[in-house]
CSV table of C-alpha atoms in Angstrom, one decimal:
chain,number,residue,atom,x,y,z
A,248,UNK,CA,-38.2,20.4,9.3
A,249,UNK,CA,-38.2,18.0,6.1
A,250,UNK,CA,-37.8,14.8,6.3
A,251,UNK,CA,-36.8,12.3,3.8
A,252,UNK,CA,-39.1,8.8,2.9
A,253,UNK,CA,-37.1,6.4,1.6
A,254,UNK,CA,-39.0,3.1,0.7
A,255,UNK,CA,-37.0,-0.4,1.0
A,256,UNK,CA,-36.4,-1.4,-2.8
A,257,UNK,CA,-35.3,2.4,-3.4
A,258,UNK,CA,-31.4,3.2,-3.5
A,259,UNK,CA,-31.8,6.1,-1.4
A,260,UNK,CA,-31.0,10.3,-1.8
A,261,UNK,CA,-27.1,10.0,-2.0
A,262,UNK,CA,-26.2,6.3,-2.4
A,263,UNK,CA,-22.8,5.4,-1.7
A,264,UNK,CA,-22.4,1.9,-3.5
A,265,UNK,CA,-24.6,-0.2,-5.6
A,266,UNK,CA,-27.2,-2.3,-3.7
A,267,UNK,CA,-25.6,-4.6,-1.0
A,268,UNK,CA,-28.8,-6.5,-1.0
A,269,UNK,CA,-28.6,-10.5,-1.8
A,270,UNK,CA,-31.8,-11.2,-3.5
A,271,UNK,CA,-34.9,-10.2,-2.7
A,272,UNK,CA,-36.1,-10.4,0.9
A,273,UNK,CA,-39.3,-12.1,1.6
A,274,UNK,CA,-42.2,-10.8,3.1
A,275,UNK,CA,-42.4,-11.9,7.2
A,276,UNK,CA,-45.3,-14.1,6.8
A,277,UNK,CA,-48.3,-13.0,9.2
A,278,UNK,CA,-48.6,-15.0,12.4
A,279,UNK,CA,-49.7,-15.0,16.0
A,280,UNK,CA,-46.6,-14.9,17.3
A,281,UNK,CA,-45.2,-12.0,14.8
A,282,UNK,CA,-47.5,-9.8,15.1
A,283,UNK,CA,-48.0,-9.6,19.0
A,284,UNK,CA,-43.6,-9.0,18.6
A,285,UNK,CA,-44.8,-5.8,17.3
A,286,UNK,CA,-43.8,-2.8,19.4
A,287,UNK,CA,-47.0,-0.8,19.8
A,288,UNK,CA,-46.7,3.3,19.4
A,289,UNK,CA,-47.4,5.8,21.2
A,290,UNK,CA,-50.1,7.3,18.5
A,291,UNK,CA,-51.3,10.4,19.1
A,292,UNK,CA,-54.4,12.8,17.1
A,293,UNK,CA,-52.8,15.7,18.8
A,294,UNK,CA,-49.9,16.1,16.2
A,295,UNK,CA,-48.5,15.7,12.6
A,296,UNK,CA,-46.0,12.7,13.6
A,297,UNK,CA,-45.4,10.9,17.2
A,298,UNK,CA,-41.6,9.0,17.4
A,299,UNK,CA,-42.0,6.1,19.9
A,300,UNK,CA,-38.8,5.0,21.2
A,301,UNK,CA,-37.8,1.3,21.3
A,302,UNK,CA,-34.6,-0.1,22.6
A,303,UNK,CA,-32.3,-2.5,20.1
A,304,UNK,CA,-32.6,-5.4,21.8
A,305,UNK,CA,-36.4,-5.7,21.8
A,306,UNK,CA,-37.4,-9.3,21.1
A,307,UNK,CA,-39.0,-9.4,17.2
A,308,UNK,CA,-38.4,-5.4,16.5
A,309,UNK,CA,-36.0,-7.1,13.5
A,310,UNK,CA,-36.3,-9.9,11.4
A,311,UNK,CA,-33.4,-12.0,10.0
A,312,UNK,CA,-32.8,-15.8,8.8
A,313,UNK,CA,-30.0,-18.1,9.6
A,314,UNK,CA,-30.9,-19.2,5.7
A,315,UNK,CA,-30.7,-15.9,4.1
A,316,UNK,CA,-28.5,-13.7,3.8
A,317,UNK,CA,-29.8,-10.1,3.3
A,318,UNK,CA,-27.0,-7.9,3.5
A,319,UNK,CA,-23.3,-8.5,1.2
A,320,UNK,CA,-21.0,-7.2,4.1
A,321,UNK,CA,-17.5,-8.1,2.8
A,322,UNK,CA,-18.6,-6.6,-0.8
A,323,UNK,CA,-19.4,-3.2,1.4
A,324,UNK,CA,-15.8,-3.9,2.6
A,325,UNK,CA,-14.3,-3.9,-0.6
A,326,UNK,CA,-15.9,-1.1,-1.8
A,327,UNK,CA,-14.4,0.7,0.9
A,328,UNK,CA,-11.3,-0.6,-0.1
A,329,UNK,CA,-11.5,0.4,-3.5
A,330,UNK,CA,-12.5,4.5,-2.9
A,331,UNK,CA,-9.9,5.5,-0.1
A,332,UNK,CA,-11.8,9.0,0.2
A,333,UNK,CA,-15.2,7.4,0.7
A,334,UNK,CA,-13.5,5.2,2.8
A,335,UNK,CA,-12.4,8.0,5.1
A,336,UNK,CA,-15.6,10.0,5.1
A,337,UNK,CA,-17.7,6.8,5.7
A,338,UNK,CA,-15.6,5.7,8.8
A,339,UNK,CA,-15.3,9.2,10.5
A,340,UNK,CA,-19.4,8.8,10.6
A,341,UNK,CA,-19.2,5.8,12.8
A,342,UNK,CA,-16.2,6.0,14.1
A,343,UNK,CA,-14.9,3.0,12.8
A,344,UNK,CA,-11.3,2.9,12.9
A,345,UNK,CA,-10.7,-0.9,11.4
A,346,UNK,CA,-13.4,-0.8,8.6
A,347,UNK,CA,-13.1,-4.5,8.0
A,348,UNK,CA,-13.6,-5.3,12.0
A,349,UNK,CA,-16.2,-2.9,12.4
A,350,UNK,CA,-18.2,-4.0,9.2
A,351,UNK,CA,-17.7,-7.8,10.3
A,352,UNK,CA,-19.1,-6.9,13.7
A,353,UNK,CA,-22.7,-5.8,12.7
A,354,UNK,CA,-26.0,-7.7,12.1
A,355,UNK,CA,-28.2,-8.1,8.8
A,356,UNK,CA,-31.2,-7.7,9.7
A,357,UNK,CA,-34.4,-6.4,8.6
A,358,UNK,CA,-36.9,-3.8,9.9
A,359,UNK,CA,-40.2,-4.2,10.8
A,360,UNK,CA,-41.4,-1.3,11.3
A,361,UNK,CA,-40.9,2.5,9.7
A,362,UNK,CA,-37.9,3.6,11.6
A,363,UNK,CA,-36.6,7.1,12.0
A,364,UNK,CA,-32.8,7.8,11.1
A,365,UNK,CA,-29.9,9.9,10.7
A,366,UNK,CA,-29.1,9.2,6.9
A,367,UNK,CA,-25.5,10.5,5.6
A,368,UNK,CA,-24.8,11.2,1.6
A,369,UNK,CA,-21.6,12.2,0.6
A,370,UNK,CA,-20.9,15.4,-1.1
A,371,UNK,CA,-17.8,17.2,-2.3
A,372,UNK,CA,-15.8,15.0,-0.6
A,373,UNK,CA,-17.8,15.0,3.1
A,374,UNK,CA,-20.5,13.4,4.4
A,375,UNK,CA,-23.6,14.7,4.8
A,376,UNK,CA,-26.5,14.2,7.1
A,377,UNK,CA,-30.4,14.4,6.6
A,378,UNK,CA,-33.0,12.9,8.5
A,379,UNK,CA,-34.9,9.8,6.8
A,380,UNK,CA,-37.8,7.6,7.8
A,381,UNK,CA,-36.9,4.3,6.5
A,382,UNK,CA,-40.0,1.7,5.2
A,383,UNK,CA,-40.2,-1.7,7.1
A,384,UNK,CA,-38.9,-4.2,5.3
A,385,UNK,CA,-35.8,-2.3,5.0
A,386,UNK,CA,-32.6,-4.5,5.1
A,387,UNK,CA,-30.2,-2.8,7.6
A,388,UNK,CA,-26.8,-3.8,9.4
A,389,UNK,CA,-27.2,-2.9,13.3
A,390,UNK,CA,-24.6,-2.7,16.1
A,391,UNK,CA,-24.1,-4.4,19.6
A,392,UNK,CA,-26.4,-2.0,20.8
A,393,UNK,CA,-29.0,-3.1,18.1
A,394,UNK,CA,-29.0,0.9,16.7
A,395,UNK,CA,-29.2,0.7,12.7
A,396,UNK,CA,-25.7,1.7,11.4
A,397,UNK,CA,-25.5,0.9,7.3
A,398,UNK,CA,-28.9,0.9,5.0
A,399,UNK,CA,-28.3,-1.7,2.7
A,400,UNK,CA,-29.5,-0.7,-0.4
A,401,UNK,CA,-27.1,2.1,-0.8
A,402,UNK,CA,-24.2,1.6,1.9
A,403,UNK,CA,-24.9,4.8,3.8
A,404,UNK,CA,-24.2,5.0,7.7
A,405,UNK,CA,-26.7,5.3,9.9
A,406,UNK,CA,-26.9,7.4,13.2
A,407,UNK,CA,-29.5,8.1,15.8
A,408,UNK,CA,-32.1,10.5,14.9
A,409,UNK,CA,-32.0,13.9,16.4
A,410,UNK,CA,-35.7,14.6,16.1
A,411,UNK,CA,-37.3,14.6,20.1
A,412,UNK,CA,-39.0,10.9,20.9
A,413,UNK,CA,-42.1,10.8,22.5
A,414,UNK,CA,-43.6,14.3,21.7
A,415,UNK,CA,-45.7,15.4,18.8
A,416,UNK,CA,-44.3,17.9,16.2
A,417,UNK,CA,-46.5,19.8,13.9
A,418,UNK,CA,-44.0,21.4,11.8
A,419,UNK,CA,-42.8,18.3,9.9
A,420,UNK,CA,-42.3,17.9,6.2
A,421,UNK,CA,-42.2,14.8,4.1
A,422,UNK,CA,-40.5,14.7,1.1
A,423,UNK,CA,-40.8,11.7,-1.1
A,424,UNK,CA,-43.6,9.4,-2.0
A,425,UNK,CA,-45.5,7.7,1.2
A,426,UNK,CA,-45.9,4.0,1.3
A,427,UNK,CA,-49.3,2.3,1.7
A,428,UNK,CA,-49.0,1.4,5.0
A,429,UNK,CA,-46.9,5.2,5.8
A,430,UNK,CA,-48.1,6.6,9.2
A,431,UNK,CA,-46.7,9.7,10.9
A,432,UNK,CA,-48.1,8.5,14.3
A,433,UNK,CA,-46.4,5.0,13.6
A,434,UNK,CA,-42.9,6.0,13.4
A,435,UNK,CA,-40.4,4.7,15.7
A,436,UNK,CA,-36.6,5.2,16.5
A,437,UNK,CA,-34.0,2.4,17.9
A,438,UNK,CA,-32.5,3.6,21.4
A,439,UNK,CA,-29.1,1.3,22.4
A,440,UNK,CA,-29.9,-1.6,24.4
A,441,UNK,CA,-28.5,-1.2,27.9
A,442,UNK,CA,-26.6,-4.0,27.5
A,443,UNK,CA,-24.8,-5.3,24.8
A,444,UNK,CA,-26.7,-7.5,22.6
A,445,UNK,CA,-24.9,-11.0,21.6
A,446,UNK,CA,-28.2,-12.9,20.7
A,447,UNK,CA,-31.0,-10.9,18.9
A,448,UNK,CA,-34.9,-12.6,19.2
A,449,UNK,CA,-36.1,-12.2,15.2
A,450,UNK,CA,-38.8,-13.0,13.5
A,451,UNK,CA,-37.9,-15.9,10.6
A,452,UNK,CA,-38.5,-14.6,7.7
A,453,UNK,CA,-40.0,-17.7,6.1
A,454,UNK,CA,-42.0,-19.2,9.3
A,455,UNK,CA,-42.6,-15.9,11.0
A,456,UNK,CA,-41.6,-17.4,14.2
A,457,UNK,CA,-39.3,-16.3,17.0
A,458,UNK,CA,-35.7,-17.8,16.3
A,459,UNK,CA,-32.5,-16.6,17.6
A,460,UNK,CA,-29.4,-15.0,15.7
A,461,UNK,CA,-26.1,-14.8,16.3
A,462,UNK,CA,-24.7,-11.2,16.8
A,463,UNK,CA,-22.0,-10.9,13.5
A,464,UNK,CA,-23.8,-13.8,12.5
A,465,UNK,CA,-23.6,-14.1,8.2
A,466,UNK,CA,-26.5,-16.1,6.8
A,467,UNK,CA,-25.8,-18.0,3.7
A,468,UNK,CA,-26.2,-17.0,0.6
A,469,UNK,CA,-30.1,-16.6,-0.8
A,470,UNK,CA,-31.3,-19.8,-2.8
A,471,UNK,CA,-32.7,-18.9,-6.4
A,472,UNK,CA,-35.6,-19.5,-7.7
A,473,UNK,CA,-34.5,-22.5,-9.6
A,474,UNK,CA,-34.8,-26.0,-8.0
A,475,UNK,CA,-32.7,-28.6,-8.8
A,476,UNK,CA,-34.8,-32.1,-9.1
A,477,UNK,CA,-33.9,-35.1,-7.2
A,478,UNK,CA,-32.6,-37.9,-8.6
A,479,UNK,CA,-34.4,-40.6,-10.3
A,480,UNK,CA,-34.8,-43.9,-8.4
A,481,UNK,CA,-32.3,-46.6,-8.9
A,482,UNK,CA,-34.4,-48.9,-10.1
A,483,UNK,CA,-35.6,-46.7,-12.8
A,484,UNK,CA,-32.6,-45.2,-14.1
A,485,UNK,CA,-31.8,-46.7,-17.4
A,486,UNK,CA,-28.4,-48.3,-17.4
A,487,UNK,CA,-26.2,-46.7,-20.7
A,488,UNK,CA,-24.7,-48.3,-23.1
A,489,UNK,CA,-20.9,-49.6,-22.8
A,490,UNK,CA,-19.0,-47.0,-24.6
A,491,UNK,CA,-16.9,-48.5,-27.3
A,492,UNK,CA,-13.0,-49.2,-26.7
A,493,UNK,CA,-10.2,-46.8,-28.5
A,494,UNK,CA,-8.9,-48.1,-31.6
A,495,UNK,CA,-5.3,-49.4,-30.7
A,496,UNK,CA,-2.5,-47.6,-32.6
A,497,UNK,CA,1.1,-49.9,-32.5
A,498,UNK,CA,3.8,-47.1,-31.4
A,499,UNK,CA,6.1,-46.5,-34.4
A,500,UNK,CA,9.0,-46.1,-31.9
A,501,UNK,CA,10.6,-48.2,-29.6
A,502,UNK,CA,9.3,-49.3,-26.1
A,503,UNK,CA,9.4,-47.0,-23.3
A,504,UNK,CA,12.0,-47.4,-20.7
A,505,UNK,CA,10.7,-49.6,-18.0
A,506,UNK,CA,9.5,-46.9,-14.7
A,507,UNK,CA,11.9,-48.2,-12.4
A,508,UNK,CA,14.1,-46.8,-14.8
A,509,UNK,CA,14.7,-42.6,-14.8
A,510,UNK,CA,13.9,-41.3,-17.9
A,511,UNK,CA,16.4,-39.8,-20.2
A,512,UNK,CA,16.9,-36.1,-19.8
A,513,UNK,CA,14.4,-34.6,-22.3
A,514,UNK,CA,17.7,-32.5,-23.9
A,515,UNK,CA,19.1,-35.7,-24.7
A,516,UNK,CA,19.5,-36.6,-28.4
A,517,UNK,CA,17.8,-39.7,-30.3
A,518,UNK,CA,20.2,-42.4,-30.1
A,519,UNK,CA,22.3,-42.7,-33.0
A,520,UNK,CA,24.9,-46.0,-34.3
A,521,UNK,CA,27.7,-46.3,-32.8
A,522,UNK,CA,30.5,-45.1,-34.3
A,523,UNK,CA,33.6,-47.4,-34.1
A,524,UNK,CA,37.0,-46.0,-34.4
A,525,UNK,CA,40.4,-48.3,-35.4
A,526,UNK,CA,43.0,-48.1,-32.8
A,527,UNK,CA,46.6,-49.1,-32.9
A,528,UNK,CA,47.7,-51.5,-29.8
A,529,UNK,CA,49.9,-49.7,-27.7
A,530,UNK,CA,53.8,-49.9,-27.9
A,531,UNK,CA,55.5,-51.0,-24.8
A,532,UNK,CA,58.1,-49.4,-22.8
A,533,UNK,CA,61.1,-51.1,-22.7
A,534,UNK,CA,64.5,-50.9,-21.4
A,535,UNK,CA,67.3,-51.0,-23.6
A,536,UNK,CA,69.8,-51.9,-20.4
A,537,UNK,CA,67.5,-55.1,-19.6
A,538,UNK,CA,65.4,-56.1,-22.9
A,539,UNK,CA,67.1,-55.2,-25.8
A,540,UNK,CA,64.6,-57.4,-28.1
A,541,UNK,CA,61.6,-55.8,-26.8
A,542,UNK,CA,63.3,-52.2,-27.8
A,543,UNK,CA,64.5,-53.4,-30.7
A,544,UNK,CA,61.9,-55.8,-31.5
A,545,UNK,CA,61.2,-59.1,-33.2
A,546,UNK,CA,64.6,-59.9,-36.0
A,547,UNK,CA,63.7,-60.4,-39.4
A,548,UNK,CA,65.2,-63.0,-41.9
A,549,UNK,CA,66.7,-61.5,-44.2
A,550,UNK,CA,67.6,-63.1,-47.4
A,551,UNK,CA,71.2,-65.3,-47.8
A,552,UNK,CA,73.8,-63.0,-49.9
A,553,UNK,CA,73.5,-64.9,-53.2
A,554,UNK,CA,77.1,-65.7,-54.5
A,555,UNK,CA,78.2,-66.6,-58.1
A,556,UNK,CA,79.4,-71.2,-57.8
A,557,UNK,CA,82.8,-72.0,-58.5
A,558,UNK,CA,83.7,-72.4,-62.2
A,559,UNK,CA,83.0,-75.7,-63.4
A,560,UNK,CA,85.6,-77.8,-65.9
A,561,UNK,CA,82.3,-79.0,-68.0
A,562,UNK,CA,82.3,-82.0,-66.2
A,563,UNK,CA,80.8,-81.0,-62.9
A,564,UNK,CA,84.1,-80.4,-60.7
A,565,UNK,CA,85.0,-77.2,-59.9
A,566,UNK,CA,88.2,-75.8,-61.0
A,567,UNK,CA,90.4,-75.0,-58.4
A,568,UNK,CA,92.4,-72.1,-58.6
């Protein structure tokens, strides 16, 4: 039987998406009260490895941060989303059947310990299974029942391991680098919690102290390495300068409208003059039957009929004829 190491920073065999990893995870400081959270194994000299079983909702098996977050879940959603065929095959080995709900549901946390696995690649359009010992310090998303279901680094689902707990096996093979600290009589796998787990007991990983997290619970983002300085005191803050006024430019054109005023439609023209037109007054009705002079209007004087004077005898008088 070969079984796959996979070491925390590593991207796994078959990964399925690009690290979902935010930043890198600090290591769990080493205290008093971490290290007695430690499950103990059931080490053995008799055999080539020795799986000790420990159940999901141990107190300190995990360790998480309501500071940092360690897993990108909704980015592992919308990968998903993106590769309907992955999306399918991914699903079917959890048996999610809302994604999104299902994805929202699990934990980031981290593990503490080297943890035996079902890992899943996918291949010609399936899923595939091998079994993988992941390193502590690996970031994982775990069910209600505590069980690892998605390895971080490379988005692949996660079942229970089908190698026997508890008994020694001889005819193991491990294929990939070992770790430092790699043990075959340290290996452990996660057994569901009897009940399901709405608080897990992890250990912070800045203080290394027991805290509690939120099942579902998302951390906020991981703060960089940059710091930003505090302000300087009041006191010593130099006061700047006034900065200088706008040049006033006098409009070329007239005065706005006053606002209480609409403004003039914007298809409107400029104003231009006005452009006077010469009328004639109006003629008015008349009657002939009752106002002859208004229908016939005002008389006019007309000249006398000039006629020729009376001959004259040369002495003034006329001549009478």
């Amino acid at each position: 039987m070969s079984i796959k190491l996979e070491e925390s920073g590593s991207n796994g065999v078959f990964p399925w998406v690009d690290s979902l990893v935010s930043g890198d995870i600090p290591a769990i400081p080493a205290t008093p009260e971490a290290d007695r959270s430690l499950p103990t194994s059931a080490a053995s000299d008799g055999g080539n490895m020795v799986v000790s079983s420990v159940t999901g909702d141990r107190a300190g098996l995990y360790g998480g941060s309501g500071e940092i977050a360690v897993c990108d879940t909704e980015r592992l959603i919308a990968f998903l989303h993106s590769d309907p065929a992955k999306a399918r095959a991914w699903s079917s080995v959890l048996d999610a059947g809302d994604v999104d709900a299902y994805v929202r549901s699990l934990t980031a946390v981290v593990l503490r310990v080297d943890t035996l696995v079902t890992n899943h690649g996918f291949e010609n359009g399936a899923a595939t299974e091998y079994p993988a010992v992941l390193q502590a310090g690996t970031a994982v998303l775990v069910d209600k029942s505590g069980s690892p279901r998605v390895r971080c680094a490379s988005g692949s689902p996660l079942t229970p391991p089908t190698t026997p707990t508890n008994t020694n096996s001889t005819s193991v093979q491990f294929d990939g680098p070992r770790w430092p600290r790699f043990a075959p009589q340290t290996v452990f796998a996660v057994a569901p919690a009897p009940q399901q787990v709405t608080v897990f007991t992890v250990v912070d990983l800045r203080t290394g102290k027991l805290i509690e997290k939120l099942a579902g619970f998302v951390a906020k983002a991981a703060p960089t390495t940059t710091t930003e300085a505090p302000p300087p005191p009041l006191e010593a803050a130099p006061i700047p300068a006034p900065a200088p006024e706008p040049e006033k430019v006098v409009p070329t054109t007239p005065a706005p409208a006053p606002t209480t005023q609409a403004p003039p439609p914007t298809t409107q023209p400029l104003p231009r003059p006005p452009i006077v037109i010469e009328t004639q007054p109006p003629v008015a009705e008349c009657d002939p039957l009752y106002d002859e002079y208004e229908c016939q209007g005002p008389p006019v004087d007309e000249p006398a009929p000039t006629t020729p004077p009376p001959p004259s005898n040369g002495f003034g008088n006329p001549i009478l004829l």
